Short mmCIF file of C-alpha atoms in Angstrom, two decimals:
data_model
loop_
_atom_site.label_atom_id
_atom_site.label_comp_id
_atom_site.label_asym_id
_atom_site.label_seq_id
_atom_site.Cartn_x
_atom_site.Cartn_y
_atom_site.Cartn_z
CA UNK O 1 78.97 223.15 22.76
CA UNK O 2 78.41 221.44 19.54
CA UNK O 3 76.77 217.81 18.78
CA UNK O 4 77.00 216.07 15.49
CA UNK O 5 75.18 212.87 14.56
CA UNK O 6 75.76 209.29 13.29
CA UNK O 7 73.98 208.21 10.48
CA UNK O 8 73.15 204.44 9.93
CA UNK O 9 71.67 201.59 8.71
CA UNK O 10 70.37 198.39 9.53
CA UNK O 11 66.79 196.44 9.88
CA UNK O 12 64.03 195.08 11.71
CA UNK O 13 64.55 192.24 13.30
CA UNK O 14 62.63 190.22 15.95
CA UNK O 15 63.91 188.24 18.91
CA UNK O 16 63.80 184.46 18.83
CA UNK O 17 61.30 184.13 21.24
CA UNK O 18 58.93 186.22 19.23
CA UNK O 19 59.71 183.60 15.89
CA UNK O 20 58.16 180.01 15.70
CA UNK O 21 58.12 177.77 13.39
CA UNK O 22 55.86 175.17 13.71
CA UNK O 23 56.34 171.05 12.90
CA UNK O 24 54.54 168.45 13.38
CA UNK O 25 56.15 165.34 15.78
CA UNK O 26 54.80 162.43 14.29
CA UNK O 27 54.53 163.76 10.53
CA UNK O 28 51.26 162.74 8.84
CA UNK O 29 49.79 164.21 5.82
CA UNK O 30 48.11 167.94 5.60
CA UNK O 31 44.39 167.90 5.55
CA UNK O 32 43.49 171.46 5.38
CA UNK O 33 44.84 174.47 6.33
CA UNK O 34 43.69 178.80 5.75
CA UNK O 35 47.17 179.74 6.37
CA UNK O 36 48.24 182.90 3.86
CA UNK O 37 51.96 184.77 4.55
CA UNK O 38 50.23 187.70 6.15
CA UNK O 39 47.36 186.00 8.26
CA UNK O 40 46.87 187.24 11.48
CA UNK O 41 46.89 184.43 14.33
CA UNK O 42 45.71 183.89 17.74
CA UNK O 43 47.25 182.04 20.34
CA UNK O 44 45.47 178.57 20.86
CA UNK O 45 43.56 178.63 17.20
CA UNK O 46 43.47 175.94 15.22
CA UNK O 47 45.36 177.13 11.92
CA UNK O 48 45.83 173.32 10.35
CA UNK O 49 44.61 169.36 10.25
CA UNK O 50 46.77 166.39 9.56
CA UNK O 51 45.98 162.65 8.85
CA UNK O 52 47.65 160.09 9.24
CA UNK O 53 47.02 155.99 10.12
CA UNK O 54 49.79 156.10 12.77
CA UNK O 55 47.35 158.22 14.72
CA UNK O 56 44.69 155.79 14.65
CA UNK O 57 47.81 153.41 15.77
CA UNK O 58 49.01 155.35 18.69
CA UNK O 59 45.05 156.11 20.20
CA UNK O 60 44.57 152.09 19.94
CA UNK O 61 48.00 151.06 21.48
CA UNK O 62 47.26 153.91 24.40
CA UNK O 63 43.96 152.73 24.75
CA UNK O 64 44.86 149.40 24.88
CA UNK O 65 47.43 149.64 27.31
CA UNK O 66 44.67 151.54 29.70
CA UNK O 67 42.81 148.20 29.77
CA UNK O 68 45.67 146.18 30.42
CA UNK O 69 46.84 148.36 33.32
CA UNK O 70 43.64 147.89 35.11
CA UNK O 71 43.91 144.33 34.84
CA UNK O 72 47.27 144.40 36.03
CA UNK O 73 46.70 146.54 38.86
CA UNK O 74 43.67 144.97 40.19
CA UNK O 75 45.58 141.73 39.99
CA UNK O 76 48.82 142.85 41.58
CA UNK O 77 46.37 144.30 44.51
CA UNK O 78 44.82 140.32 44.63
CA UNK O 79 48.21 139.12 44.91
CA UNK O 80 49.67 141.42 47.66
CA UNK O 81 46.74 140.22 49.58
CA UNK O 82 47.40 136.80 48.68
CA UNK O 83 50.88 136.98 50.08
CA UNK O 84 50.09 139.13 53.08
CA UNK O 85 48.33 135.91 54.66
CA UNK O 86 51.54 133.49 52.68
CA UNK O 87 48.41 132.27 49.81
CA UNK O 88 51.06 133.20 47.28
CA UNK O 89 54.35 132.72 46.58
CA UNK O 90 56.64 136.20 47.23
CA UNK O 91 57.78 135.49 42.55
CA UNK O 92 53.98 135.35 42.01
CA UNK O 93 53.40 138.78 43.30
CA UNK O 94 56.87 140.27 42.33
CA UNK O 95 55.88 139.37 38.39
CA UNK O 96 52.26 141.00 39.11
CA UNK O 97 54.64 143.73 40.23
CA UNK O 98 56.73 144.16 37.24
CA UNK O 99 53.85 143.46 34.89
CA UNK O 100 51.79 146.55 36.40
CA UNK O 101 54.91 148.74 36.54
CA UNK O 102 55.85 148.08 33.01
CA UNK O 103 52.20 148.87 31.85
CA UNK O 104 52.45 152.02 33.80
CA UNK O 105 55.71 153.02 32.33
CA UNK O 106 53.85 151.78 28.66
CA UNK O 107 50.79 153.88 29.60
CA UNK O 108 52.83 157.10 30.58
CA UNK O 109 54.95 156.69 27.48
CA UNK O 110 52.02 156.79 25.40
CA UNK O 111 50.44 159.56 26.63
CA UNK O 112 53.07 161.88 25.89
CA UNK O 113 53.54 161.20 22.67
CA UNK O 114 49.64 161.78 22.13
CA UNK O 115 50.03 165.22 24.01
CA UNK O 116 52.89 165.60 20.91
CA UNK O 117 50.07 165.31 18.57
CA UNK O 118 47.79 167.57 20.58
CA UNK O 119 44.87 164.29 21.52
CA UNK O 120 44.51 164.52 25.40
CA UNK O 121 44.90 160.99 26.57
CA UNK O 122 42.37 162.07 29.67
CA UNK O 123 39.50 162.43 26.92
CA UNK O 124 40.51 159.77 24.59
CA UNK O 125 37.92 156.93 24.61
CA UNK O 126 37.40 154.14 22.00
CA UNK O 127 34.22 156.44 21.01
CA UNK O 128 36.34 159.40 20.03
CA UNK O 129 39.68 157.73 18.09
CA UNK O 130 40.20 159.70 15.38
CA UNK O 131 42.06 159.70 11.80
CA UNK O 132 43.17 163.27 12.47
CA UNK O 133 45.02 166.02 14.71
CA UNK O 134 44.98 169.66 14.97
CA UNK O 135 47.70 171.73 14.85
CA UNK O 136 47.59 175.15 17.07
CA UNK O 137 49.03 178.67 16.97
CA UNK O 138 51.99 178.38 19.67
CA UNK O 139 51.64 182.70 19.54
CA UNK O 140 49.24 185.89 18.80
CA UNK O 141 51.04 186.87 15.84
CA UNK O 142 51.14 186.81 12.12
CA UNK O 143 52.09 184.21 9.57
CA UNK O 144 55.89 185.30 7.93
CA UNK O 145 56.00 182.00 5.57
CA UNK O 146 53.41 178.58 4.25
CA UNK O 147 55.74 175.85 3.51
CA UNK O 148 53.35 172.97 3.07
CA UNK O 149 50.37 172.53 0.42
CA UNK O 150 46.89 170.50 1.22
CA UNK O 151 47.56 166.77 0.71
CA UNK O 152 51.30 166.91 0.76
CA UNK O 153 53.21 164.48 3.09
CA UNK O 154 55.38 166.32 6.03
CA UNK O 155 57.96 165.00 8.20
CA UNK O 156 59.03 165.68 11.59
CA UNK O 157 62.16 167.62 10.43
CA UNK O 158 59.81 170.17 8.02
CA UNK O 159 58.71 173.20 9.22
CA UNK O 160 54.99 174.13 8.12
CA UNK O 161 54.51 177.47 9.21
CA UNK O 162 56.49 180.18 10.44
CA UNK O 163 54.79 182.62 13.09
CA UNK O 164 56.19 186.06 14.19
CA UNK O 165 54.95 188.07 17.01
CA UNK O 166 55.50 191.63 16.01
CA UNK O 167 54.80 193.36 19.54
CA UNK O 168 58.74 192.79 20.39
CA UNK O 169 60.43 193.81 17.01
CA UNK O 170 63.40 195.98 17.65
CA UNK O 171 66.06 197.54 15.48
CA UNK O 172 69.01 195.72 14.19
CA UNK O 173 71.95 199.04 13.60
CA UNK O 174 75.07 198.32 11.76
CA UNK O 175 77.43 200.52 13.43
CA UNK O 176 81.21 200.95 12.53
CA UNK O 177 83.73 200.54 14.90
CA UNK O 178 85.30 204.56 15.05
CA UNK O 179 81.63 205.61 16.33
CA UNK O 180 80.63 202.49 18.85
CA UNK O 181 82.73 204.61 21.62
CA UNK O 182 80.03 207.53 20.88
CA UNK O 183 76.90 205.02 22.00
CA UNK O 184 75.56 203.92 25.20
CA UNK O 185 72.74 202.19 26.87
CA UNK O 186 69.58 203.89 26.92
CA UNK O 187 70.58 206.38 24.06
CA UNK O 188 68.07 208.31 22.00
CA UNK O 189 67.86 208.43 18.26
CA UNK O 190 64.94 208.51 15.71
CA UNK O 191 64.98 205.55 12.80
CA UNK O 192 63.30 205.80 9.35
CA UNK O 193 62.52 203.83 6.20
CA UNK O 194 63.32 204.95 2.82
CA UNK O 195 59.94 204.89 1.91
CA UNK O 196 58.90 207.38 4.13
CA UNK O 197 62.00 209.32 4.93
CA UNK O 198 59.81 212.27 6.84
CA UNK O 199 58.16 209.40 8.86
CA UNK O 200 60.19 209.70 12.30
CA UNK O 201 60.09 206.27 14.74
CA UNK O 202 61.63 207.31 18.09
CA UNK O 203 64.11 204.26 19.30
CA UNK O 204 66.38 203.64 22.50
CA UNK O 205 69.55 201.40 21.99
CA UNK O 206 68.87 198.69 24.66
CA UNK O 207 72.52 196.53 23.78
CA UNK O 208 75.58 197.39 21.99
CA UNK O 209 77.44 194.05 20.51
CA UNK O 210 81.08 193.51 21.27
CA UNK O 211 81.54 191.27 18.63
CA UNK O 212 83.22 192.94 14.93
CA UNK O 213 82.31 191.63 12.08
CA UNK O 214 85.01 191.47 8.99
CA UNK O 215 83.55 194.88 8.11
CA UNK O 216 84.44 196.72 10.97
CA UNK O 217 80.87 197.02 12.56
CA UNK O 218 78.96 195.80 15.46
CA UNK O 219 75.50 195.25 15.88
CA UNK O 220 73.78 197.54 17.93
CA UNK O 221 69.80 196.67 19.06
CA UNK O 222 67.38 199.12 19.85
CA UNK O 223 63.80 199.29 21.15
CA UNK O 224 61.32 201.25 19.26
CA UNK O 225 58.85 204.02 21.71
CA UNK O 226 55.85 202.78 19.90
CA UNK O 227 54.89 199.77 18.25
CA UNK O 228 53.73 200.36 14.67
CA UNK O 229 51.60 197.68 12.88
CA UNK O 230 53.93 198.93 9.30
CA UNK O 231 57.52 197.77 10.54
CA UNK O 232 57.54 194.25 9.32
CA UNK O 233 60.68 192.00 9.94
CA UNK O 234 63.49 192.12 7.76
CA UNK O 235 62.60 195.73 6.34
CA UNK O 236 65.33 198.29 5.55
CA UNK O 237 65.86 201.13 7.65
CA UNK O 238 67.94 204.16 8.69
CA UNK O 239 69.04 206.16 11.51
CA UNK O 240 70.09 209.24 12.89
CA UNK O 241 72.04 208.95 16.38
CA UNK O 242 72.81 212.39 18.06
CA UNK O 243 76.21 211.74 20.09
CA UNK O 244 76.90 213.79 22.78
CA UNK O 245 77.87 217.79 22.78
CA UNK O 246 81.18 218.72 23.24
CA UNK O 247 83.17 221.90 24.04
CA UNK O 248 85.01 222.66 20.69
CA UNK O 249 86.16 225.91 18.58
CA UNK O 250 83.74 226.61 15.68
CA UNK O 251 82.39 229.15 13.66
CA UNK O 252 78.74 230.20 11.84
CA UNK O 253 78.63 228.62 8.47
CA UNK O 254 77.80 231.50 6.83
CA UNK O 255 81.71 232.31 7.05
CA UNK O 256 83.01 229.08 5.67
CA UNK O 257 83.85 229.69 1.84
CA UNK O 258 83.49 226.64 -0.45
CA UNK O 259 86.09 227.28 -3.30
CA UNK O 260 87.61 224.65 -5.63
CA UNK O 261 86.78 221.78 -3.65
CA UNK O 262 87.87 223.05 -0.50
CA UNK O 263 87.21 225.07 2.29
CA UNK O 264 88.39 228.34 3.67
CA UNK O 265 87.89 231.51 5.55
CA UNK O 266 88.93 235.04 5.04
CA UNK O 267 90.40 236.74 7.75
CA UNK O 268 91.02 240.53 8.48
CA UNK O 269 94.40 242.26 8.32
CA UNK O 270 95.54 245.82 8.35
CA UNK O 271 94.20 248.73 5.74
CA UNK O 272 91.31 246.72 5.01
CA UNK O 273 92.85 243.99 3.27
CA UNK O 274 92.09 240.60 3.70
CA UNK O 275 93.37 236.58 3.72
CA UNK O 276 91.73 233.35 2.47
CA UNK O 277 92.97 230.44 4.55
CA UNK O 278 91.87 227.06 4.17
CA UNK O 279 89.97 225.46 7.38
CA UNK O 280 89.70 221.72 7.91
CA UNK O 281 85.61 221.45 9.55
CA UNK O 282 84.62 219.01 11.60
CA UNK O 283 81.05 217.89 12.69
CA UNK O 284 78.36 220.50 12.20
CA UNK O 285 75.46 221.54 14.27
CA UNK O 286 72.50 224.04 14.30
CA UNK O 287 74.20 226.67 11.97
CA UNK O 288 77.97 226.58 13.57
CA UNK O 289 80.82 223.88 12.16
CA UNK O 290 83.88 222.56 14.06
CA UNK O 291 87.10 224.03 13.37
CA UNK O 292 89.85 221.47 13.48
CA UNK O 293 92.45 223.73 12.69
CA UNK O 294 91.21 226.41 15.31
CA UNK O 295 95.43 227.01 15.67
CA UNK O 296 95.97 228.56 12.49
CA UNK O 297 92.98 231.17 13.27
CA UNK O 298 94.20 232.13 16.65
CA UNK O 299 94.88 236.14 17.37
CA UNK O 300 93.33 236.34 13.77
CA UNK O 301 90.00 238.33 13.18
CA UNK O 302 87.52 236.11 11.12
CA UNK O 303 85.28 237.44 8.64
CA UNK O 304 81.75 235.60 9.88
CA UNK O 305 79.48 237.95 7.53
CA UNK O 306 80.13 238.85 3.76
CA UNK O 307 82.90 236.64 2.88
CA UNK O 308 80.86 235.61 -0.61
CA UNK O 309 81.19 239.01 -1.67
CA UNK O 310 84.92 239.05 -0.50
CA UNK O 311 85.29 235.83 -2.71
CA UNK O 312 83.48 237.57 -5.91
CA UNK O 313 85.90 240.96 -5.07
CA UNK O 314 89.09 238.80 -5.08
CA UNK O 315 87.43 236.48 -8.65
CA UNK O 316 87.37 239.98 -10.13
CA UNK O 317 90.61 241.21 -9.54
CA UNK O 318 92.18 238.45 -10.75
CA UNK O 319 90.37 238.35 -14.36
#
């Protein structure tokens, strides 16, 4: 039994769930903000302040529409009385009707679009309209990118910040199509960075893509054991995936001989001569190598210890 292994490459990479980028509705311009690429977040913090007089706009048309709707309602309750005892007309009280649902509708409107811009419309009074909103971490995380400077003017269609949540990261392999057969769910294998090679992070392959690219590989995503604080998205790394053992004819290494770019054994004949064959190897494994060619060594006795010196006795004989 004899396992070889795959080695790969590909990178960290983080699920979109775990990536936000943040925007703001209305647009308005930035007021301040302590956001640095690197910054660690918390959820619910307030990480920037815009300005803007549309704000100011929006809190006055909300809060004006509140008024109106009490009015409204108060009178389409007088005239529903009204016309329960046939003091009013059955138009009168429809248009009290239709002018308190439309201020409802108004009202409701209104307050969504100040939830957009993160002002509760169940604390807004005309004592607390303000100029400015707050923007808020969406995610624990860190900050992968600033976009914006203080003072500059953003729209709805900019992206301030982007936020990454580094507690789901996986591994993004690029795997070629001959070895995807070799993988499965839940497989083993140990990933690495070229920084620190002897630095071992223990992964488990989680999906296997079915989908080629024009190279001939498919992605293959993997979880790591243990989240470590170092991996950041987008970095570089390799990977060493042990495939399965399987039952094949090999021999020790020791016996191969590596001679003018190829590779051969010596075998053992009568009167204590001997034959260097060539041997086509295969995958190698704890000291033994795959012999593909295992035909052209059957019935023969194969020289596993000392076949250097056989090589230097045969180099001698023929200078």
């Amino acid at each position: 039994d004899i396992s070889s292994t795959i080695k790969v490459n590909g990178s960290i990479d983080v699920p979109p769930q775990n990536m936000v980028s943040v925007s703001i509705p209305l647009g308005g311009y930035l007021k301040s903000t302590k956001l640095l690429p690197g910054i660690h977040v918390t959820k619910g913090e307030v990480i920037a302040v815009l300005e803007d007089q549309q704000y100011i706009q929006l809190q006055q048309e909300y809060l004006t529409v509140q008024s109106k709707l009490i009015y409204a309602e108060a009178e389409y309750q007088r005239q529903l009385e009204l016309n329960q005892s046939k003091a009013a007309s059955d138009k009168v009280l429809q248009q009290a009707r239709l002018e308190f649902q439309s201020l409802k509708i108004e009202s409701q409107s209104l307050s969504e679009k100040l939830k957009l811009i993160n002002i509760n419309p169940k604390t807004l009074t005309e004592n607390n309209i303000s100029k400015s909103v707050n923007i808020y971490a969406p995610i624990n995380g860190f900050v992968s990118a600033v976009n914006v400077n203080i003072g500059k003017y953003v729209n709805p269609t900019d992206i301030l910040f982007e936020l990454v949540n580094p507690l789901d990261i996986h591994l993004k392999l690029n795997v070629f199509e001959k070895d995807l057969s070799k993988l499965f769910i839940g497989q083993k294998l140990m990933a690495y960075n070229n920084h620190e090679p002897e630095r071992k992070h223990p992964c488990e392959i989680i999906l296997i893509s079915q989908d080629l690219s024009k190279e001939r590989t498919a992605e293959v995503h993997c979880h790591f054991k243990d989240y470590d604080k170092t991996l950041l998205p987008g970095m570089y790394m390799n990977a060493d995936i042990e495939v399965k053992s399987k039952n094949v004819a090999c021999i020790e290494n020791d016996a191969i001989i590596h001679f003018n770019g190829g590779e051969y054994l010596f075998t053992a004949n009568a009167d204590n001569k001997f034959t260097m064959i060539h041997v086509e190897i295969g995958i190698s494994d704890e000291g033994y190598s795959e012999i593909i060619n295992a035909a052209d060594f059957k019935n023969k006795k194969v020289v596993t210890k000392g076949a250097y010196s056989l090589l230097m006795a045969l180099k001698n004989k023929e200078e």
